[in-house]
mmCIF file of the C-alpha atoms, coordinates in Angstrom:
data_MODEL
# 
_entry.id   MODEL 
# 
loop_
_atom_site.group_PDB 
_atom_site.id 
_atom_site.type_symbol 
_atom_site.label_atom_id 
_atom_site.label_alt_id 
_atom_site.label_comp_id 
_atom_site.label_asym_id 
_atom_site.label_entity_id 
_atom_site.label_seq_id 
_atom_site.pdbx_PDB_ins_code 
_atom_site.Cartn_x 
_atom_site.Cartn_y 
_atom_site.Cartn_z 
_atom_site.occupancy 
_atom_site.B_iso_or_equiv 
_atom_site.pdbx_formal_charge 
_atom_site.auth_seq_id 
_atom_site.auth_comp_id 
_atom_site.auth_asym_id 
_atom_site.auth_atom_id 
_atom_site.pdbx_PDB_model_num 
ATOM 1   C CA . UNK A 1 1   ? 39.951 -92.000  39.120  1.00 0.00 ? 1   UNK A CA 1 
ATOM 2   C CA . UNK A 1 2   ? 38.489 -89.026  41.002  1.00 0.00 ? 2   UNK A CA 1 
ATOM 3   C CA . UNK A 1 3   ? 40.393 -86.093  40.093  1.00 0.00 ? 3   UNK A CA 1 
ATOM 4   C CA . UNK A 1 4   ? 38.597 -83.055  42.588  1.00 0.00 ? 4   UNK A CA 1 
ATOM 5   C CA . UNK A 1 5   ? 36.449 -84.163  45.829  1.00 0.00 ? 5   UNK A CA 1 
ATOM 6   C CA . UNK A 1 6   ? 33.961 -81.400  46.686  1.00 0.00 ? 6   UNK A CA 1 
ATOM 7   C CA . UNK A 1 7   ? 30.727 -80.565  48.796  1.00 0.00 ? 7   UNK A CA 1 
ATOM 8   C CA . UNK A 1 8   ? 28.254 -79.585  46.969  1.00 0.00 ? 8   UNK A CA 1 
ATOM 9   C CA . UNK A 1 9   ? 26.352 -76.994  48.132  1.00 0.00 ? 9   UNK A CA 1 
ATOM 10  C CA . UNK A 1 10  ? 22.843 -78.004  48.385  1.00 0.00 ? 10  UNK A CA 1 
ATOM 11  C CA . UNK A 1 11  ? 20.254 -80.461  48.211  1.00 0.00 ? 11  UNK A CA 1 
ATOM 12  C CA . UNK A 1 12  ? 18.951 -80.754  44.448  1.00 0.00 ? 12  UNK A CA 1 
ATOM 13  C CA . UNK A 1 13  ? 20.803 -80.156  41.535  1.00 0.00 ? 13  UNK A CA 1 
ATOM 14  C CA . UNK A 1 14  ? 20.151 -77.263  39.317  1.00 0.00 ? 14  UNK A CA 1 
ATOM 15  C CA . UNK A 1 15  ? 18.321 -78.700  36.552  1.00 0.00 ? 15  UNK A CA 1 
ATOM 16  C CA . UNK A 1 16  ? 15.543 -77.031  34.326  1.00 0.00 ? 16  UNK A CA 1 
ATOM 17  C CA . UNK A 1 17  ? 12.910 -79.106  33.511  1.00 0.00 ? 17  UNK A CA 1 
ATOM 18  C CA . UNK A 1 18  ? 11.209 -78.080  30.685  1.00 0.00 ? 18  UNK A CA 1 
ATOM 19  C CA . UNK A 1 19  ? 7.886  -79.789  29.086  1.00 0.00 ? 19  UNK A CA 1 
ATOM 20  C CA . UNK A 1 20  ? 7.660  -80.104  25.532  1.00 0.00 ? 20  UNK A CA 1 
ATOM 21  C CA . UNK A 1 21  ? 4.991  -81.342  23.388  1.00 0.00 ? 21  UNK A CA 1 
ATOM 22  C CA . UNK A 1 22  ? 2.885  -82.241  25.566  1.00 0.00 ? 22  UNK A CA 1 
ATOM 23  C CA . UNK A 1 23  ? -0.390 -84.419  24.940  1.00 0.00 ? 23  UNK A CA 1 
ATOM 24  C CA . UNK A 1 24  ? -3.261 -85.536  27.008  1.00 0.00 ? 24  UNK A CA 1 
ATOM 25  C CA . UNK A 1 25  ? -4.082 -89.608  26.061  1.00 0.00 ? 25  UNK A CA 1 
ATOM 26  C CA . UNK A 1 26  ? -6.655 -91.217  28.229  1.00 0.00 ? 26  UNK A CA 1 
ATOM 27  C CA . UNK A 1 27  ? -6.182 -88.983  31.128  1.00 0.00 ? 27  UNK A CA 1 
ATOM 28  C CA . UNK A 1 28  ? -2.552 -88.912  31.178  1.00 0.00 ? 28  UNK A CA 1 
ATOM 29  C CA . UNK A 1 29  ? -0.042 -86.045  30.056  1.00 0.00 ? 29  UNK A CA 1 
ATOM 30  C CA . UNK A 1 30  ? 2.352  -87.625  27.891  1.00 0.00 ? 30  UNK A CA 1 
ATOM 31  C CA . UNK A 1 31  ? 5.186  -85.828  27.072  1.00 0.00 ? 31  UNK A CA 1 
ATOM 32  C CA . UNK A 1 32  ? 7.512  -85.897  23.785  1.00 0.00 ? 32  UNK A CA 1 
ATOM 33  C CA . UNK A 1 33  ? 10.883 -84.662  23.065  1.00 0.00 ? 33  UNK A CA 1 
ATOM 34  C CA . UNK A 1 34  ? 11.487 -82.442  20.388  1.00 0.00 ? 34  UNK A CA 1 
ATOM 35  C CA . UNK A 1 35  ? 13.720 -84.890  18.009  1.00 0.00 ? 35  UNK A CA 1 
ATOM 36  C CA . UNK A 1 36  ? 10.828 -87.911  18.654  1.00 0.00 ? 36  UNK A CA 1 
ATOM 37  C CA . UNK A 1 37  ? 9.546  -87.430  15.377  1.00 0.00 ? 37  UNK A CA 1 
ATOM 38  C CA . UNK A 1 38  ? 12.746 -87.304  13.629  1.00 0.00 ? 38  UNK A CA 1 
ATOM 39  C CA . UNK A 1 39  ? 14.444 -90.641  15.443  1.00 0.00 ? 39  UNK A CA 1 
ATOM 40  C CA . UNK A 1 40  ? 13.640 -93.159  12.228  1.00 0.00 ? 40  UNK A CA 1 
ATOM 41  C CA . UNK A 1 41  ? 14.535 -90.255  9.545   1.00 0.00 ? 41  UNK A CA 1 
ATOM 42  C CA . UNK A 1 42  ? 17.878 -89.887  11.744  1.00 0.00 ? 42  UNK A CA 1 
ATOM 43  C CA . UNK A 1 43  ? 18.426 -93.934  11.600  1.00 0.00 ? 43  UNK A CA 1 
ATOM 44  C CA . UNK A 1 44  ? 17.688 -94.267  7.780   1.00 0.00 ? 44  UNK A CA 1 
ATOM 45  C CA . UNK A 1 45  ? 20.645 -91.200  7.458   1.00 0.00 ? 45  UNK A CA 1 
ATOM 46  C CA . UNK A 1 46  ? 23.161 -92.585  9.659   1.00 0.00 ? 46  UNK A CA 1 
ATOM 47  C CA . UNK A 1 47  ? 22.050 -96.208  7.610   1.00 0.00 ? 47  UNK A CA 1 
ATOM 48  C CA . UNK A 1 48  ? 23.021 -94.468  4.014   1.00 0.00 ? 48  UNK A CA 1 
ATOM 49  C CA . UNK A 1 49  ? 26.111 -93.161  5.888   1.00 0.00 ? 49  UNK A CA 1 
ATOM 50  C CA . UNK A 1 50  ? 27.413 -96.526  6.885   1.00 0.00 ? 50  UNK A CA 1 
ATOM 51  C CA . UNK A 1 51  ? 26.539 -97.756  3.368   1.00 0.00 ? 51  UNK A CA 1 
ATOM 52  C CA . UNK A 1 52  ? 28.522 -95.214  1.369   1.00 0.00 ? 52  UNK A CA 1 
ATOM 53  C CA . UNK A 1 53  ? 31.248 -95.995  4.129   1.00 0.00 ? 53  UNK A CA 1 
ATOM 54  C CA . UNK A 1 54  ? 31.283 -99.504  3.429   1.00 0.00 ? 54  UNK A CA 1 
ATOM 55  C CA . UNK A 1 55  ? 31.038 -99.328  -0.421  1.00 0.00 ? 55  UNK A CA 1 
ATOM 56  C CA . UNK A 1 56  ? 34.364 -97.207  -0.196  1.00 0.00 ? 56  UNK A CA 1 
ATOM 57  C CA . UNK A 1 57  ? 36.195 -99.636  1.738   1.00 0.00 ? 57  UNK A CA 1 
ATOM 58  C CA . UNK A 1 58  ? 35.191 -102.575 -0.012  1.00 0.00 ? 58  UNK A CA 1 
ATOM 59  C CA . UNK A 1 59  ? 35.573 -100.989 -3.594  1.00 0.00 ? 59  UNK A CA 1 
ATOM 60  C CA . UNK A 1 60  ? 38.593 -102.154 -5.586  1.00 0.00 ? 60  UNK A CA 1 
ATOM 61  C CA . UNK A 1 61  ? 42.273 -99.924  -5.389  1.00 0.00 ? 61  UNK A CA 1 
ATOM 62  C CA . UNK A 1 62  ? 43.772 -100.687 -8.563  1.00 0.00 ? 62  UNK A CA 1 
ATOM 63  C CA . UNK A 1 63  ? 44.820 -97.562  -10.404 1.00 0.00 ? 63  UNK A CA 1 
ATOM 64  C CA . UNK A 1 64  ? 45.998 -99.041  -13.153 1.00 0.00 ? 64  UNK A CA 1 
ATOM 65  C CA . UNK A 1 65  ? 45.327 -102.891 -15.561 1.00 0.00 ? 65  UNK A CA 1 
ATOM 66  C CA . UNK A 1 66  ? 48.255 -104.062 -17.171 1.00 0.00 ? 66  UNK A CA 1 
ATOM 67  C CA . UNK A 1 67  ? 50.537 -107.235 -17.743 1.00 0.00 ? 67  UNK A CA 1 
ATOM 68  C CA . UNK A 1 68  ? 53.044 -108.675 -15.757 1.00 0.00 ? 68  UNK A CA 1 
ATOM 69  C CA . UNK A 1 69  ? 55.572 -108.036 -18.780 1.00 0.00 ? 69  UNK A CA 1 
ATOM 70  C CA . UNK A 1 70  ? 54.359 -104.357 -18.415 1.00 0.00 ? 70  UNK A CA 1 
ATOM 71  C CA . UNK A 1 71  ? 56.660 -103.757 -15.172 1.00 0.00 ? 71  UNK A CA 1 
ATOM 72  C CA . UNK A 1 72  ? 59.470 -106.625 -15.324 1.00 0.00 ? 72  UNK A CA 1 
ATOM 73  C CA . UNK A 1 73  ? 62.137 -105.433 -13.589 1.00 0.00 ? 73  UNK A CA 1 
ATOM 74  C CA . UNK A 1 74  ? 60.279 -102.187 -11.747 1.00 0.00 ? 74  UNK A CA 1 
ATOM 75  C CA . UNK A 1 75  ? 58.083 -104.089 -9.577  1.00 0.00 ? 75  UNK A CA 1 
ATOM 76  C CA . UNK A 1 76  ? 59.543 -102.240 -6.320  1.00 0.00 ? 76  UNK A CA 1 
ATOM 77  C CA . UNK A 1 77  ? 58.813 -98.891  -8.051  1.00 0.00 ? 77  UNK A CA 1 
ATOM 78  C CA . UNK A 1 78  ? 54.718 -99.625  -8.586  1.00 0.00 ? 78  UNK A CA 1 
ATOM 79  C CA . UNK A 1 79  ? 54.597 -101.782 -5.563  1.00 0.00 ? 79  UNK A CA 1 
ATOM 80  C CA . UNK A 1 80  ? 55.492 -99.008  -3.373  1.00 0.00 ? 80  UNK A CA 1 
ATOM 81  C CA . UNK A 1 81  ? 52.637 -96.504  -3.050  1.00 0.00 ? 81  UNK A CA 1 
ATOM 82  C CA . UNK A 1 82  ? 54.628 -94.212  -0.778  1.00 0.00 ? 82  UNK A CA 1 
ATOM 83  C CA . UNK A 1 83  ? 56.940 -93.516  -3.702  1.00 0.00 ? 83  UNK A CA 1 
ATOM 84  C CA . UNK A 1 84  ? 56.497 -90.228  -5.202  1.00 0.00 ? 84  UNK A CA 1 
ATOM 85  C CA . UNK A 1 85  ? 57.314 -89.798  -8.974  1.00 0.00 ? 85  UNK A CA 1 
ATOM 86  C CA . UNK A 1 86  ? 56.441 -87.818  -11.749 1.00 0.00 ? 86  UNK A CA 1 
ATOM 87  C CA . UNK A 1 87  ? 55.352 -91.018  -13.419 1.00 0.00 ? 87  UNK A CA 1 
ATOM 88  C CA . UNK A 1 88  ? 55.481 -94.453  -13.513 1.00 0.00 ? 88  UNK A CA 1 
ATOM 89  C CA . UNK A 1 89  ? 57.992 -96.045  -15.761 1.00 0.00 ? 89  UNK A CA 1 
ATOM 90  C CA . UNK A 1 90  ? 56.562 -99.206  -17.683 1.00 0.00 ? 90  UNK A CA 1 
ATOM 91  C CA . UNK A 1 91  ? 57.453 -101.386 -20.966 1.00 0.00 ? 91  UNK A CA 1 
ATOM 92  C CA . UNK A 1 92  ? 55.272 -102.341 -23.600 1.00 0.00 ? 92  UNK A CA 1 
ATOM 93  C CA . UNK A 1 93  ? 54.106 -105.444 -23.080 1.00 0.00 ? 93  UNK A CA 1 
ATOM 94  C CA . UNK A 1 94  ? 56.024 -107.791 -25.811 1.00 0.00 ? 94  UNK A CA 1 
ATOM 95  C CA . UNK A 1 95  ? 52.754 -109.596 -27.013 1.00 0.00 ? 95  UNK A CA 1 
ATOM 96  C CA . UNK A 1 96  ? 50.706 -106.498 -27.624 1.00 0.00 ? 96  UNK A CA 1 
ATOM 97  C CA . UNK A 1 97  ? 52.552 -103.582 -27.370 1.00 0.00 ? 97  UNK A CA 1 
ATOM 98  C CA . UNK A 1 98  ? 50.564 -101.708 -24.990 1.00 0.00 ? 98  UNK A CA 1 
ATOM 99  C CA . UNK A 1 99  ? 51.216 -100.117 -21.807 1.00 0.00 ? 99  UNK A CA 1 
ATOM 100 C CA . UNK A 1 100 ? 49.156 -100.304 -18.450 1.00 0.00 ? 100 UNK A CA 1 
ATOM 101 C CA . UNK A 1 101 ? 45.915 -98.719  -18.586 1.00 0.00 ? 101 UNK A CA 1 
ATOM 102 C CA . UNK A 1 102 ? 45.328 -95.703  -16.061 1.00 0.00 ? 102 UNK A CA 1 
ATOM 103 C CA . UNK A 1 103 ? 41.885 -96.694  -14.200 1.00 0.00 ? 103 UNK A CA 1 
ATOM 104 C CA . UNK A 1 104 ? 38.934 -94.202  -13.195 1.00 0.00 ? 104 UNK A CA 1 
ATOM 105 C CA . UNK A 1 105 ? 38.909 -93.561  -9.761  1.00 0.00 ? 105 UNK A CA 1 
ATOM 106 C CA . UNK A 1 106 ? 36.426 -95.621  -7.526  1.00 0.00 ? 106 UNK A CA 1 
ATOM 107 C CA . UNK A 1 107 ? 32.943 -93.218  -7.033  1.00 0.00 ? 107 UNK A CA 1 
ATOM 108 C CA . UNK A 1 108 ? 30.631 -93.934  -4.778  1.00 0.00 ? 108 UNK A CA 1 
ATOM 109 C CA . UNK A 1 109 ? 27.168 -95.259  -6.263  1.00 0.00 ? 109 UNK A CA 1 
ATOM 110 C CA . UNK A 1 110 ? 24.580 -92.637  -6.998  1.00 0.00 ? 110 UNK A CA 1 
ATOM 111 C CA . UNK A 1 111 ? 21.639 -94.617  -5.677  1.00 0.00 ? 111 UNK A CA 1 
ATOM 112 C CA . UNK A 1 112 ? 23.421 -94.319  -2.333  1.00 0.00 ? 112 UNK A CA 1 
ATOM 113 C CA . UNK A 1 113 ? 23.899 -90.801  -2.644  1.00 0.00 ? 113 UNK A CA 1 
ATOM 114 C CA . UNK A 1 114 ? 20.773 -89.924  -3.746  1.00 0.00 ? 114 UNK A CA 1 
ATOM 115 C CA . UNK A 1 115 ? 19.339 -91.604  -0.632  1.00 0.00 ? 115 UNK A CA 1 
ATOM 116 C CA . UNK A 1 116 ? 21.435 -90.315  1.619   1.00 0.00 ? 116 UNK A CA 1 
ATOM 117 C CA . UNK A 1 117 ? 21.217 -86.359  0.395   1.00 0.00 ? 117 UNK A CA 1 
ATOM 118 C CA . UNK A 1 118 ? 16.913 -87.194  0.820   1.00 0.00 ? 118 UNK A CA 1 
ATOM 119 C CA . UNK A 1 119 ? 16.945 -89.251  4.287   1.00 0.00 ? 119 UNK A CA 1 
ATOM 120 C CA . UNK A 1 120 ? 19.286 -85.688  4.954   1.00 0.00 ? 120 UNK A CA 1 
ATOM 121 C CA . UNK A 1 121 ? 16.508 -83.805  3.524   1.00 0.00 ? 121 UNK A CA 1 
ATOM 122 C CA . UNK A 1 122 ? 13.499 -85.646  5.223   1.00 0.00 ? 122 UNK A CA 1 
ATOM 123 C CA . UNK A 1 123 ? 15.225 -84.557  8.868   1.00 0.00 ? 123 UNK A CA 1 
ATOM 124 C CA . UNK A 1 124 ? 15.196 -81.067  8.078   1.00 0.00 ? 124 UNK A CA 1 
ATOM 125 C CA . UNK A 1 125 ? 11.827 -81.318  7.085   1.00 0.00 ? 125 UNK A CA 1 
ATOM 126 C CA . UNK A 1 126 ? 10.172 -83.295  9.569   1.00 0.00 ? 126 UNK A CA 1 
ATOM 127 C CA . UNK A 1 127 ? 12.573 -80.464  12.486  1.00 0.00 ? 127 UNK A CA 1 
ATOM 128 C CA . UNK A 1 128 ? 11.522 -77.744  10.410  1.00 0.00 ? 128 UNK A CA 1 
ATOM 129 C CA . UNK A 1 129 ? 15.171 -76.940  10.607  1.00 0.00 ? 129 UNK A CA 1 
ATOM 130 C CA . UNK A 1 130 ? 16.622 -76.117  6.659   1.00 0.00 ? 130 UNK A CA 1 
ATOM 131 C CA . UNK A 1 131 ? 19.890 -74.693  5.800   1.00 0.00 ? 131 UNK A CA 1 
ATOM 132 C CA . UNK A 1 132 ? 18.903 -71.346  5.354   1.00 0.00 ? 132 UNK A CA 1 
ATOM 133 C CA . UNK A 1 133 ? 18.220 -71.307  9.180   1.00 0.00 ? 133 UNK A CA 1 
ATOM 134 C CA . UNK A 1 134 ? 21.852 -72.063  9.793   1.00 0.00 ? 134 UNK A CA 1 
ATOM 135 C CA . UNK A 1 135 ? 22.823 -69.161  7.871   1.00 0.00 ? 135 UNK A CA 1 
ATOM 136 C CA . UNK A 1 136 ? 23.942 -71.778  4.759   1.00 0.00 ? 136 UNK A CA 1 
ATOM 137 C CA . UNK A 1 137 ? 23.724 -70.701  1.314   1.00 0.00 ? 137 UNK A CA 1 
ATOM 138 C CA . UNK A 1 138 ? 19.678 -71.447  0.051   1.00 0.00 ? 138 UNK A CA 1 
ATOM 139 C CA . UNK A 1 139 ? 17.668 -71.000  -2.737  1.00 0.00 ? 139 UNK A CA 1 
ATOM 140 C CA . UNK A 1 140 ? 16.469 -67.848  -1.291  1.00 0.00 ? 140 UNK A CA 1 
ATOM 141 C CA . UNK A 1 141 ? 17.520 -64.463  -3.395  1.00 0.00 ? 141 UNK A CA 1 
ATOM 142 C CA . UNK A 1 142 ? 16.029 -62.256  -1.357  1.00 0.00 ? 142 UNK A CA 1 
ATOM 143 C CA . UNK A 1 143 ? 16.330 -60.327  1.944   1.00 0.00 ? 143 UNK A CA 1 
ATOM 144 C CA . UNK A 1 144 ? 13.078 -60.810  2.791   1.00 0.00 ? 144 UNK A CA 1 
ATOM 145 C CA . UNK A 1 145 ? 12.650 -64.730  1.441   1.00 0.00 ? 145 UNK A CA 1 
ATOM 146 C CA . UNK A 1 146 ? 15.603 -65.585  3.677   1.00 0.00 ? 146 UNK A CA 1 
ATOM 147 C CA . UNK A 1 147 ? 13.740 -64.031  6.628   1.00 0.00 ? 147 UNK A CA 1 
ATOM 148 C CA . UNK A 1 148 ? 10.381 -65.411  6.594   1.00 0.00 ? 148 UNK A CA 1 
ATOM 149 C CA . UNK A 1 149 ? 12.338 -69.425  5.814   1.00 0.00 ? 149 UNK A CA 1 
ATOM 150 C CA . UNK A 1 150 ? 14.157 -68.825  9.200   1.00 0.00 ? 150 UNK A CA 1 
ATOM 151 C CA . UNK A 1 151 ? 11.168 -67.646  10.784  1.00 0.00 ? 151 UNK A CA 1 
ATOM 152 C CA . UNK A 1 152 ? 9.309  -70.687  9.796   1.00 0.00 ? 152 UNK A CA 1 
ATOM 153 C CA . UNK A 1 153 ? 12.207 -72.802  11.110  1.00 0.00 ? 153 UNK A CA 1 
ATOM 154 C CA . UNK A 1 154 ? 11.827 -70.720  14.310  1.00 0.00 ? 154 UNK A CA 1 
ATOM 155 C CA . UNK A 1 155 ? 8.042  -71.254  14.427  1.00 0.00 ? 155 UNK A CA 1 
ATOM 156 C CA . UNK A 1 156 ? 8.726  -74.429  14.178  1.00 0.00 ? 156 UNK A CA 1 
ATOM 157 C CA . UNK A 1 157 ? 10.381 -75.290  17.237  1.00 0.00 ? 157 UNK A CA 1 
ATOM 158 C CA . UNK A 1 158 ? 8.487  -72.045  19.579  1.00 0.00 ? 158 UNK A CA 1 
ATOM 159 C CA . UNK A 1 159 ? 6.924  -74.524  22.066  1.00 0.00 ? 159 UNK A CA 1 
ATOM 160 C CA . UNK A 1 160 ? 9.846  -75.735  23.234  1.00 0.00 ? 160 UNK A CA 1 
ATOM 161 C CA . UNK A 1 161 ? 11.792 -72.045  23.230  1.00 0.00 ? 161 UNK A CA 1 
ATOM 162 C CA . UNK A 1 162 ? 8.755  -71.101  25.540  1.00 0.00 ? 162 UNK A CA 1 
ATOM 163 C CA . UNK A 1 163 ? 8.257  -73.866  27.484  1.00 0.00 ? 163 UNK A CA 1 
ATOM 164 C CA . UNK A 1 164 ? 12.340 -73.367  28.499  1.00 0.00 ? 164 UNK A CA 1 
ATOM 165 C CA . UNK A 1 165 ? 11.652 -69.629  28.973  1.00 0.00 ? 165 UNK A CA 1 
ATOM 166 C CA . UNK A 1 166 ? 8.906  -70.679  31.361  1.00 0.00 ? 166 UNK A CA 1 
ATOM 167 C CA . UNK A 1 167 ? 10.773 -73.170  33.161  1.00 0.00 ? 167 UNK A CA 1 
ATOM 168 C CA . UNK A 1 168 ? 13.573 -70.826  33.770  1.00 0.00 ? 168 UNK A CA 1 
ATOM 169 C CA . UNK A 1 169 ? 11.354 -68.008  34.855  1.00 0.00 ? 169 UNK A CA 1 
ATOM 170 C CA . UNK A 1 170 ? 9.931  -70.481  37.616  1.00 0.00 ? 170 UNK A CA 1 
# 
């Protein structure tokens, strides 16, 4: 649906264009955008990401192992997870004696985390982009060490800050 009809008021639209790395191969200026290098790092994270998704969905949602004798008679209550108590009421199980058996909560796998904080790490790596140059919390003590890490991250990425300052100039 077209909400607003206008004229627009001249011929070309107002676009920068602005180069960035820019390489000469057999005679030819190709160009290459500034996240190029990072495309298959970026894949591998958003890979891990779906991973750790999936292994939370699929993991098991018991909370707690018990008998059937364990909650004759008070199936609604433990049936209903919208049901808010102070605790669950249960009877020992006539065979054994014991009651249902609270469960550790589901975690992740650490193999998947591991891979997912380095594919995470490999981006800002191959960018030159770290946390410290978003102003996050670093390893950095210093004043000065926190300076010269966001001035490598800027160094980093100064071709394409100039090559925009150019195009805008022109």
């Amino acid at each position: 649906k077209i909400i607003e009809k206008k004229e627009f008021p001249g011929n070309q639209l107002p676009i920068i264009f602005g180069t960035g790395l820019l390489s000469c191969i057999d005679g030819q200026d190709r160009m290459a955008s500034f996240i190029r290098s990072a495309r298959d790092a970026q894949r591998f994270h958003n890979y891990q990401a779906i991973e750790i998704a999936y292994a939370l969905k699929t993991s098991r949602r018991e909370q707690f192992i018990g008998t059937p004798a364990n909650i004759a008679g008070l199936e609604e209550v433990w049936k209903n997870v919208a049901n808010q108590q102070g605790m669950l009421p249960a009877i020992p199980d006539p065979i054994t004696g014991q009651l249902p058996i609270k469960l550790p909560p589901n975690e992740v796998p650490s193999s998947l985390m591991a891979l997912f904080q380095q594919s995470q790490q490999s981006i800002q790596s191959i960018l030159g982009f770290y946390e410290a140059n978003r102003g996050a919390d670093s390893m950095e003590k210093s004043g000065v060490a926190i300076k010269e890490q966001q001035r490598t991250g800027i160094l980093s990425v100064a071709v394409f800050y100039d090559n925009l300052n150019r195009a805008i100039e022109q």
